[in-house]
mmCIF file of C-alpha atoms in Angstrom:
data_model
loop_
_atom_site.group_PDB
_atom_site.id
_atom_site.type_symbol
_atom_site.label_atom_id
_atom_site.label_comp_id
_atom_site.label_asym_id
_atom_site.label_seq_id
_atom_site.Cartn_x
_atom_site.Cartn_y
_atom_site.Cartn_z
ATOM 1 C CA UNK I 192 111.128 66.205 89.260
ATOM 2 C CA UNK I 193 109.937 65.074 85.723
ATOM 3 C CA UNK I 194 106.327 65.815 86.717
ATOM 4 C CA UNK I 195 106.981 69.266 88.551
ATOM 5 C CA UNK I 196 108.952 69.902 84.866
ATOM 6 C CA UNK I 197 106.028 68.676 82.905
ATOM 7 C CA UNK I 198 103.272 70.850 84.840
ATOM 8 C CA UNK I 199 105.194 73.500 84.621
ATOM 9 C CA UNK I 200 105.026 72.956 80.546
ATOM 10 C CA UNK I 201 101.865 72.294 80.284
ATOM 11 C CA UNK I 202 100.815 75.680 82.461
ATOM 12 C CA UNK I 203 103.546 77.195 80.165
ATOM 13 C CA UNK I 204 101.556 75.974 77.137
ATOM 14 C CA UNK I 205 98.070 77.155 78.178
ATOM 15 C CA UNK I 206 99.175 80.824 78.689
ATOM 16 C CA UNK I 207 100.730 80.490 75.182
ATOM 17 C CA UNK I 208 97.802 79.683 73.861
ATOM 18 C CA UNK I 209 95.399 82.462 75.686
ATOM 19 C CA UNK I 210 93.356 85.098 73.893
ATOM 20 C CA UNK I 211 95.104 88.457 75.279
ATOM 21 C CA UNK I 212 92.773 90.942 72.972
ATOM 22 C CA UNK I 213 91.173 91.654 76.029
ATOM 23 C CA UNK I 214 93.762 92.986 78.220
ATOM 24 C CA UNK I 215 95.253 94.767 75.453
ATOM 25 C CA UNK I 216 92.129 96.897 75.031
ATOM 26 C CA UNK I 217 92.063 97.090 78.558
ATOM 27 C CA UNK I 218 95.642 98.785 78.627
ATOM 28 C CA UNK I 219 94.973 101.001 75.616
ATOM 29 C CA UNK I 220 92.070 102.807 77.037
ATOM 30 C CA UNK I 221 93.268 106.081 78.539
ATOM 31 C CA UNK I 222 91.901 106.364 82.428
ATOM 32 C CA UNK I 223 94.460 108.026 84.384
ATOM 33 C CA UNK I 224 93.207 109.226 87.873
ATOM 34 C CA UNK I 225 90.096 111.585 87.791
ATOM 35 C CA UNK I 226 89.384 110.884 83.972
ATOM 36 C CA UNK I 227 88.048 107.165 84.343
ATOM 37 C CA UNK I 228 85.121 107.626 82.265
ATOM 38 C CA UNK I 229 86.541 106.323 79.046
ATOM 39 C CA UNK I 230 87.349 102.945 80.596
ATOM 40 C CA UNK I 231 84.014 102.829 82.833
ATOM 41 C CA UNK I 232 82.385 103.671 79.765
ATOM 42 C CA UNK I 233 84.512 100.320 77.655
ATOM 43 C CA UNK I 234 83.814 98.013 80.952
ATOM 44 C CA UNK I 235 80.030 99.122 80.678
ATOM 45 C CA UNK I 236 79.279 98.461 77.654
ATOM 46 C CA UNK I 237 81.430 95.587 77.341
ATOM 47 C CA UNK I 238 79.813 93.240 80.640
ATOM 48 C CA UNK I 239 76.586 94.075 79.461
ATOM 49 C CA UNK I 240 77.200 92.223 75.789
ATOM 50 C CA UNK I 241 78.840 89.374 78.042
ATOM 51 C CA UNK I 242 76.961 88.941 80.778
ATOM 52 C CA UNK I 243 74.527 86.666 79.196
ATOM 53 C CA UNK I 244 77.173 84.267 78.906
ATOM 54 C CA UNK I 245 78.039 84.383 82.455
ATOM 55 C CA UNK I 246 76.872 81.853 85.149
ATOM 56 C CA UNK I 247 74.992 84.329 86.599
ATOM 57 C CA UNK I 248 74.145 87.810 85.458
ATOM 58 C CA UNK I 249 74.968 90.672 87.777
ATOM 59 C CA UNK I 250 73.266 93.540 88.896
ATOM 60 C CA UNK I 251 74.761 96.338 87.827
ATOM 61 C CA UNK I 252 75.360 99.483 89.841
ATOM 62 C CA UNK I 253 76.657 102.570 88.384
ATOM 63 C CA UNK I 254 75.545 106.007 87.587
ATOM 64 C CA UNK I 255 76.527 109.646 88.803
ATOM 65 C CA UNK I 256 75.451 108.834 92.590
ATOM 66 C CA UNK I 257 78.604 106.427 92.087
ATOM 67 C CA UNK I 258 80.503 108.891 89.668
ATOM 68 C CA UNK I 259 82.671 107.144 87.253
ATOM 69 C CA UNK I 260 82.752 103.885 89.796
ATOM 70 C CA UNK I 261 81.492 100.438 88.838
ATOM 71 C CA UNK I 262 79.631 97.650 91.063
ATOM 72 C CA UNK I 263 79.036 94.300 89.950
ATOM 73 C CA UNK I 264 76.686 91.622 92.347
ATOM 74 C CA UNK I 265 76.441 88.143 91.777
ATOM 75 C CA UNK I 266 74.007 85.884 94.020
ATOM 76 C CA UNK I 267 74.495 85.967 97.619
ATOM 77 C CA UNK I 268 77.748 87.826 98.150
ATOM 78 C CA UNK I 269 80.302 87.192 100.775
ATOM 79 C CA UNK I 270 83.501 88.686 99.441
ATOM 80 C CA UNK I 271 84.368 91.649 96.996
ATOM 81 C CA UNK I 272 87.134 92.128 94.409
ATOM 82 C CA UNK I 273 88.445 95.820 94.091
ATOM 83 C CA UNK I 274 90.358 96.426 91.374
ATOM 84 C CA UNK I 275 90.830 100.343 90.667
ATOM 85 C CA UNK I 276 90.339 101.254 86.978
ATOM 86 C CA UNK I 277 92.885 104.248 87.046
ATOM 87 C CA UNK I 278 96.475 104.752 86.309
ATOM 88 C CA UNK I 279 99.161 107.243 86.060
ATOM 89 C CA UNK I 280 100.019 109.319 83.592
ATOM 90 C CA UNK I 281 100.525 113.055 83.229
ATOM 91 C CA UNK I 282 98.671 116.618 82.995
ATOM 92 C CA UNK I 283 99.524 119.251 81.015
ATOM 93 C CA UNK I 284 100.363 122.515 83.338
ATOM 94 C CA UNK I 285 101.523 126.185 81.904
ATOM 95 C CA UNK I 286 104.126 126.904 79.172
ATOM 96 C CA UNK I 287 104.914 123.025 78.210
ATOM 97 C CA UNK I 288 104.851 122.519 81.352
ATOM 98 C CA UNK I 289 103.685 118.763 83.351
ATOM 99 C CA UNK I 290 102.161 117.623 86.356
ATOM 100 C CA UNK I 291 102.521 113.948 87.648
ATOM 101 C CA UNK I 292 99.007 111.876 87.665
ATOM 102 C CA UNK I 293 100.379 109.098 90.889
ATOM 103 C CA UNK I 294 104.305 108.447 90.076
ATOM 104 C CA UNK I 295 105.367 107.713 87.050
ATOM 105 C CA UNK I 296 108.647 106.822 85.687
ATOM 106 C CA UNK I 297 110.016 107.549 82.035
ATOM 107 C CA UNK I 298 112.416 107.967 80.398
ATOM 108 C CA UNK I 299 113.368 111.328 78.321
ATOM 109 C CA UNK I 300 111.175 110.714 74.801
ATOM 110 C CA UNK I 301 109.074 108.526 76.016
ATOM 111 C CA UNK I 302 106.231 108.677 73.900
ATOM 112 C CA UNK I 303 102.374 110.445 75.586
ATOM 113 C CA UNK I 304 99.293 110.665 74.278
ATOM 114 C CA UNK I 305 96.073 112.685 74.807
ATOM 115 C CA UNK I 306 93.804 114.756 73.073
ATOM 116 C CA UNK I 307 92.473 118.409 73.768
ATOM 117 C CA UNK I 308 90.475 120.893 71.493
ATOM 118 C CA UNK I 309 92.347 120.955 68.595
ATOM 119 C CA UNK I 310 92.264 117.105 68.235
ATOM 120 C CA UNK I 311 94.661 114.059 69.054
ATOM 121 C CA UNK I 312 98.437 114.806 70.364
ATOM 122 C CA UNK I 313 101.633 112.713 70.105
ATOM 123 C CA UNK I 314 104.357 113.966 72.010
ATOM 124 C CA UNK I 315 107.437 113.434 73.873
ATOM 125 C CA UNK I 316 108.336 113.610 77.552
ATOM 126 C CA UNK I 317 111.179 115.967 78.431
ATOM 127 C CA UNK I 318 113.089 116.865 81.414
ATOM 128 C CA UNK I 319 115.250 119.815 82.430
ATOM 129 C CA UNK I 320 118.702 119.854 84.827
ATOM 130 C CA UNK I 321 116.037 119.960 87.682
ATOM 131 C CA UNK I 322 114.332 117.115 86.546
ATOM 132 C CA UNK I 323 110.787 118.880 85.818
ATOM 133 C CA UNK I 324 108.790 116.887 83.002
ATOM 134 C CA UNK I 325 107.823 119.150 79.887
ATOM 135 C CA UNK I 326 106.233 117.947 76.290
ATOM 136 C CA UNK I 327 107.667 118.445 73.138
ATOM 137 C CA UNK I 328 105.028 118.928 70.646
ATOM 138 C CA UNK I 329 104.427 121.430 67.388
ATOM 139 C CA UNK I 330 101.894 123.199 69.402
ATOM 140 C CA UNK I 331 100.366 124.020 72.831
ATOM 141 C CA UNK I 332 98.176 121.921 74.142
ATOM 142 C CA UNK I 333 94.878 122.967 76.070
ATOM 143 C CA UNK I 334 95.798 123.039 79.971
ATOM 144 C CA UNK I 335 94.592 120.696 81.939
ATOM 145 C CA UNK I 336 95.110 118.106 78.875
ATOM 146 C CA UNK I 337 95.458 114.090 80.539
ATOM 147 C CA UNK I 338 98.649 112.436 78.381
ATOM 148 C CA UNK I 339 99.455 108.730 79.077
ATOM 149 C CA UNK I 340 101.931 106.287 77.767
ATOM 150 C CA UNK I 341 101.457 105.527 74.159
ATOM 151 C CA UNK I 342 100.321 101.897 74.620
ATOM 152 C CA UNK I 343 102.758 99.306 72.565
ATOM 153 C CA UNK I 344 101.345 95.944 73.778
ATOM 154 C CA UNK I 345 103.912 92.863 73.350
ATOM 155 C CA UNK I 346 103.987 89.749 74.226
ATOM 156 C CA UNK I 347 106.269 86.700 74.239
ATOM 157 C CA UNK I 348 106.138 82.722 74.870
ATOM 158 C CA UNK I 349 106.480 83.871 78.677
ATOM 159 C CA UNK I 350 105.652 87.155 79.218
ATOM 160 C CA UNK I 351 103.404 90.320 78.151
ATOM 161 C CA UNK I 352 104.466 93.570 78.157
ATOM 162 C CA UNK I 353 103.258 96.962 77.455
ATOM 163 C CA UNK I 354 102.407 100.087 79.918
ATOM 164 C CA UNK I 355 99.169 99.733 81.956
ATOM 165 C CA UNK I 356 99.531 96.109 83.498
ATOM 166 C CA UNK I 357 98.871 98.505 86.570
ATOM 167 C CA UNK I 358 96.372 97.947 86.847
ATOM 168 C CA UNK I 359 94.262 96.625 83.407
ATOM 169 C CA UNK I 360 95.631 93.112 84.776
ATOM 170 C CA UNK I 361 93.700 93.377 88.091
ATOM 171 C CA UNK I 362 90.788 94.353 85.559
ATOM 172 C CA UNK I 363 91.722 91.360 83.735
ATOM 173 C CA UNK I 364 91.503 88.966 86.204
ATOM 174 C CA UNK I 365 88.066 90.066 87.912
ATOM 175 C CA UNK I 366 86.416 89.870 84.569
ATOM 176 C CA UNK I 367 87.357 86.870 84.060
ATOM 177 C CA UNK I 368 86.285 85.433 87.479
ATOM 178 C CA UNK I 369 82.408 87.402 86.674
ATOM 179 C CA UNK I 370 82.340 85.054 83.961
ATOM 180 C CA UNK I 371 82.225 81.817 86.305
ATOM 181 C CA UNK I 372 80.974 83.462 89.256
ATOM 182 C CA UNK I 373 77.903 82.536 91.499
ATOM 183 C CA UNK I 374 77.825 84.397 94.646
ATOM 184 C CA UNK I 375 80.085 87.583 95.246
ATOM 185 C CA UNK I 376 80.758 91.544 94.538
ATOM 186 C CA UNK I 377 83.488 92.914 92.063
ATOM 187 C CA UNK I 378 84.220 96.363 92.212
ATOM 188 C CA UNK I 379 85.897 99.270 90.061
ATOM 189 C CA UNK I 380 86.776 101.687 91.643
ATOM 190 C CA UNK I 381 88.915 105.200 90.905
ATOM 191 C CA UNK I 382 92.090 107.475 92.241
ATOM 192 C CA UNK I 383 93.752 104.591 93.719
ATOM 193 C CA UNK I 384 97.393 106.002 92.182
ATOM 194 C CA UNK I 385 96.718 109.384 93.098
ATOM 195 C CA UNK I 386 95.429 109.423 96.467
ATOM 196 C CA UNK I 387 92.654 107.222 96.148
ATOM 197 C CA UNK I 388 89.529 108.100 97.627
ATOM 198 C CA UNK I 389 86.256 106.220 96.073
ATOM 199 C CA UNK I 390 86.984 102.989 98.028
ATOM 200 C CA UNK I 391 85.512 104.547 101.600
ATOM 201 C CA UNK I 392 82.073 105.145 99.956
ATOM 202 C CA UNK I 393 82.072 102.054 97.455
ATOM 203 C CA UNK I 394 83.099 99.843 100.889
ATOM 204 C CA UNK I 395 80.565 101.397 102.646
ATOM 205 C CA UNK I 396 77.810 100.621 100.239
ATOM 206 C CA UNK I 397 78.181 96.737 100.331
ATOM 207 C CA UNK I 398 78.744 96.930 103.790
ATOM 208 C CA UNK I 399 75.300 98.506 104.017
ATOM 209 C CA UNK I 400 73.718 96.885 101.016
ATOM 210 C CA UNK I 401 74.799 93.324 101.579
ATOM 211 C CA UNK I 402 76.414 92.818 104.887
ATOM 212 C CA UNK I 403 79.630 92.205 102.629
ATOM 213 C CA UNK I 404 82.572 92.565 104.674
ATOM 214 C CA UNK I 405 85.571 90.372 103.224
ATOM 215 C CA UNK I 406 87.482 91.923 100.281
ATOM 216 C CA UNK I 407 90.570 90.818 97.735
ATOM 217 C CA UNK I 408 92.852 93.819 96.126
ATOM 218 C CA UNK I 409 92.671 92.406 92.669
ATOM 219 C CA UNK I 410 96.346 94.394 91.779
ATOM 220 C CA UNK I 411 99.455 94.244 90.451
ATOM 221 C CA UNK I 412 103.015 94.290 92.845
ATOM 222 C CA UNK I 413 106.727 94.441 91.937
ATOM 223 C CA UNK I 414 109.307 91.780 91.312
ATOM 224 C CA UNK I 415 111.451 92.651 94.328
ATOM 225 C CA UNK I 416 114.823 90.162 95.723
ATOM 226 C CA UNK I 417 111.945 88.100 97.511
ATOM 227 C CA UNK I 418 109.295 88.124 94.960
ATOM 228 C CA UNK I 419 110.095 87.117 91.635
ATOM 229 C CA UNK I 420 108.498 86.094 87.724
ATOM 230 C CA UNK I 421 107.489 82.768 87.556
ATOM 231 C CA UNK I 422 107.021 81.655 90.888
ATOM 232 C CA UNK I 423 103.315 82.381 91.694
ATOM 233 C CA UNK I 424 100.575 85.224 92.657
ATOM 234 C CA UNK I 425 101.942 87.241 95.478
ATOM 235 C CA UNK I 426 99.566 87.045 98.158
ATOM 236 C CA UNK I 427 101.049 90.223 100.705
ATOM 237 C CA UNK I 428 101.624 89.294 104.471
ATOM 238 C CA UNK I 429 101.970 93.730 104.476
ATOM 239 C CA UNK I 430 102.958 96.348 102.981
ATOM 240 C CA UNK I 431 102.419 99.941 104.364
ATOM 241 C CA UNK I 432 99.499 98.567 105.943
ATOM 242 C CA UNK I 433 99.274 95.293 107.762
ATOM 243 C CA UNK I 434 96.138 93.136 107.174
ATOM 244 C CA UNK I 435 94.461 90.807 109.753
ATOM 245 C CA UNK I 436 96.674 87.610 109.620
ATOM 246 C CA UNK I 437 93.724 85.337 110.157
ATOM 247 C CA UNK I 438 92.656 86.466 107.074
ATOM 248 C CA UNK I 439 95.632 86.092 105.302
ATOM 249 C CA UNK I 440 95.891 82.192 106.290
ATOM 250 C CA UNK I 441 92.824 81.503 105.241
ATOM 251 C CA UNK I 442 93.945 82.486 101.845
ATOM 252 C CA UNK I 443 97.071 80.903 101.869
ATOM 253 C CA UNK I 444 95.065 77.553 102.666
ATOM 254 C CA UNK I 445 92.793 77.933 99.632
ATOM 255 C CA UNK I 446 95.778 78.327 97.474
ATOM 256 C CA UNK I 447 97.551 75.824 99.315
ATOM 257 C CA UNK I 448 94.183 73.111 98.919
ATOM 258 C CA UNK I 449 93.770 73.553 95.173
ATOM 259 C CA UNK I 450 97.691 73.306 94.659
ATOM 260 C CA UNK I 451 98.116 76.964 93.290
ATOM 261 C CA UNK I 452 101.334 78.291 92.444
ATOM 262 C CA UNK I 453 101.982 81.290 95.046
ATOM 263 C CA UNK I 454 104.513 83.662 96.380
ATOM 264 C CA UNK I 455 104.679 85.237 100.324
ATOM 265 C CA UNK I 456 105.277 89.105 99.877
ATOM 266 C CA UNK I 457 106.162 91.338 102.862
ATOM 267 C CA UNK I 458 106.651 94.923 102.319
ATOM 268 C CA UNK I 459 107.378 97.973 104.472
ATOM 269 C CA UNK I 460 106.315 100.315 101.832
ATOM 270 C CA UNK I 461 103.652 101.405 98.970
ATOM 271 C CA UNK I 462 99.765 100.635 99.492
ATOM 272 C CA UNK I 463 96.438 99.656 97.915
ATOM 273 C CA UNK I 464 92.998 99.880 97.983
ATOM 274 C CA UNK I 465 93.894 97.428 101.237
ATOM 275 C CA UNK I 466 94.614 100.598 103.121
ATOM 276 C CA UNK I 467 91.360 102.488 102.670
ATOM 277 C CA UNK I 468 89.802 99.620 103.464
ATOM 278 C CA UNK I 469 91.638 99.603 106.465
ATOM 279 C CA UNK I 470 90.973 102.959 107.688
ATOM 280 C CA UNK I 471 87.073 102.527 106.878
ATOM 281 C CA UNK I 472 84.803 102.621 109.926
ATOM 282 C CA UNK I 473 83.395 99.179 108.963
ATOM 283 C CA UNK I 474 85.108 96.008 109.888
ATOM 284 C CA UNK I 475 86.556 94.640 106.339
ATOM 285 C CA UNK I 476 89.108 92.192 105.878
ATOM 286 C CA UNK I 477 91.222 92.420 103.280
ATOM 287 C CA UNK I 478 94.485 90.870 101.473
ATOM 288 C CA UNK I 479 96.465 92.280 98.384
ATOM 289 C CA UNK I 480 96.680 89.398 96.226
ATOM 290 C CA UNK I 481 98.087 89.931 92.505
ATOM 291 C CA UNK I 482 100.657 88.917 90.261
ATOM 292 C CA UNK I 483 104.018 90.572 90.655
ATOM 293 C CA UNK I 484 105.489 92.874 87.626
ATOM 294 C CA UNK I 485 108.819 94.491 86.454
ATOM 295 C CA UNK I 486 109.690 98.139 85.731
ATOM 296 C CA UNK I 487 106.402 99.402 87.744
ATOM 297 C CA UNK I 488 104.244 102.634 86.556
ATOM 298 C CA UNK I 489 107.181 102.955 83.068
ATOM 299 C CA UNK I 490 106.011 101.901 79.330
ATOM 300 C CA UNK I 491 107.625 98.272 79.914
ATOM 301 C CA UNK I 492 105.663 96.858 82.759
ATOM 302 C CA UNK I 493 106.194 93.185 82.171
ATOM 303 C CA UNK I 494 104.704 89.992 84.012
ATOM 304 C CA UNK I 495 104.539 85.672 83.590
ATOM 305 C CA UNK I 496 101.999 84.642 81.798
ATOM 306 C CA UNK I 497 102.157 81.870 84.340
ATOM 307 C CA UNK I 498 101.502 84.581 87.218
ATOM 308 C CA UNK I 499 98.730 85.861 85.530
ATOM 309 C CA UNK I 500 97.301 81.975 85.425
ATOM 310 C CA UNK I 501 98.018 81.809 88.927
ATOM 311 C CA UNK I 502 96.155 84.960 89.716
ATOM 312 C CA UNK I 503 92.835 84.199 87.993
ATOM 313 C CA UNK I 504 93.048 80.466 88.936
ATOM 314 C CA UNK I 505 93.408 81.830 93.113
ATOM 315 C CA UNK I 506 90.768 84.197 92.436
ATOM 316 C CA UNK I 507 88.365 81.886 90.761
ATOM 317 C CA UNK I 508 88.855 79.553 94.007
ATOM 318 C CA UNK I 509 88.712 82.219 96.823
ATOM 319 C CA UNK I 510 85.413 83.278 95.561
ATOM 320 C CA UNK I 511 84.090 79.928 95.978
ATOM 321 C CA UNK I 512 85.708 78.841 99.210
ATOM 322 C CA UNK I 513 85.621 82.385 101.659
#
């Protein structure tokens, strides 16, 4: 017991002592669904200053053929990461009026964010008796206006918190995997919280490209009664969809050879990138596997540093070993 307690100090310790000025930039760049070009435009510019660092340098494929989509190829690749650069957030209708980006959940006041023709907006989220989200602001703002959480970024000796997690911590973690990586495909993809849609062409293309038919959902899942902080990654037996089991085990082995910290999650609800992948006329396995947070798609989304550990540490192994 005294050296399961002192691991779990040590791990403790390292996640204290991590450089999070990444993810909060990640989480503070507004991308909600169909406006991902600010945050394609940050990841751009920010792999090619780092990339000479990296074990190997990718090829990078973007441009408008791909739209606001991002595909990074290391060596000889086997397996891909998705991890969608989008997330929810709001848009601004008729007479105050808003329109859900995916499903978010806020609280009246609730601080949003945005910026239309007349320059940078602060304003609060309101609801009426029928629950219908308005802003309160000194003006109008332009229709068609994106607003997102103001961003308030905090962390603690065990956990971060701050809106975005969902899914700037997938981001996160696949950047931080490029930087070892030898052989393999990451990709950024859009829509996923509001209907998705990129991941059928994007799949398709590696398929095509590089034969590459095995992918991970580099995401973020909820702390439910059988999933909790703490305890590991959550690699997902299902959730809406169910993915080949086969697959699955061999995961579960790779965390299970390099002694990684992981949780079982089986779901009868909500979906990923996974599912599109799924429904795809090319044969792709695939497996959900990311760290598990609190108070999903609100301002206070809030994951273990230790999770987050887990997550790039599985990562950084599957890559190798699948």
């Amino acid at each position: 017991m005294d050296n399961v307690a002192n691991k779990m100090k040590v791990t403790s310790q390292k996640s204290i002592n991590q450089d999070w000025s990444l993810l909060k930039h990640l989480c503070e760049v507004p991308a909600p669904s169909g406006h991902e070009k600010p945050l394609r435009d940050f990841l751009l510019q920010w792999i090619k200053k780092e990339k000479k660092k990296w074990k190997t340098k990718p090829t990078i494929v973007a441009g408008e053929e791909f739209q606001d989509c991002i595909i990074l190829k290391f060596g000889k690749p086997r397996t891909a990461i998705f991890a969608h650069m989008d997330s929810i957030g709001f848009t601004v209708r008729y007479f105050n009026q808003l329109l859900s980006i995916g499903s978010p959940d806020a609280d009246m006041g609730t601080k949003l964010v945005g910026r239309d023709s007349l320059g940078p907006i602060e304003c609060e989220l309101e609801f009426d008796k029928e629950d219908h989200a308005f802003y309160k602001f000194g003006r109008p703002i332009d229709r068609g206006t994106c607003l997102t959480y103001k961003v308030d970024f905090r962390e603690t000796k065990d956990y971060i918190e701050t809106a975005y997690l969902d899914n700037r911590l997938g981001i996160y973690t696949a950047l931080q995997v490029a930087s070892t990586l030898k052989d393999g495909v990451i990709v950024f993809s859009c829509w996923e919280e509001h209907g998705g849609g990129s991941v059928g062409y994007l799949a398709d293309y590696i398929y095509r490209k590089w034969k590459v038919r095995q992918a991970l959902i580099s995401d973020i899942t909820w702390i439910t009664e059988g999933v909790e902080h703490g305890k590991g990654v959550a690699i997902s037996l299902r959730d809406k969809h169910i993915p080949r089991r086969s697959f699955v085990d061999k995961i579960i082995a790779v965390a299970e050879k390099n002694k990684i910290d992981y949780q079982l999650e089986v779901e009868g609800m909500g979906s990923s990138d996974g599912g599109e992948l799924q429904r795809n006329p090319n044969l792709f396995d695939w497996c959900f596997v990311g760290a598990p947070e609190l108070n999903p798609h609100t301002p206070h989304e809030k994951v273990h540093k230790t999770d987050i550990k887990s997550m790039i540490n599985l990562y950084q192994a599957l890559m190798k070993a699948l």
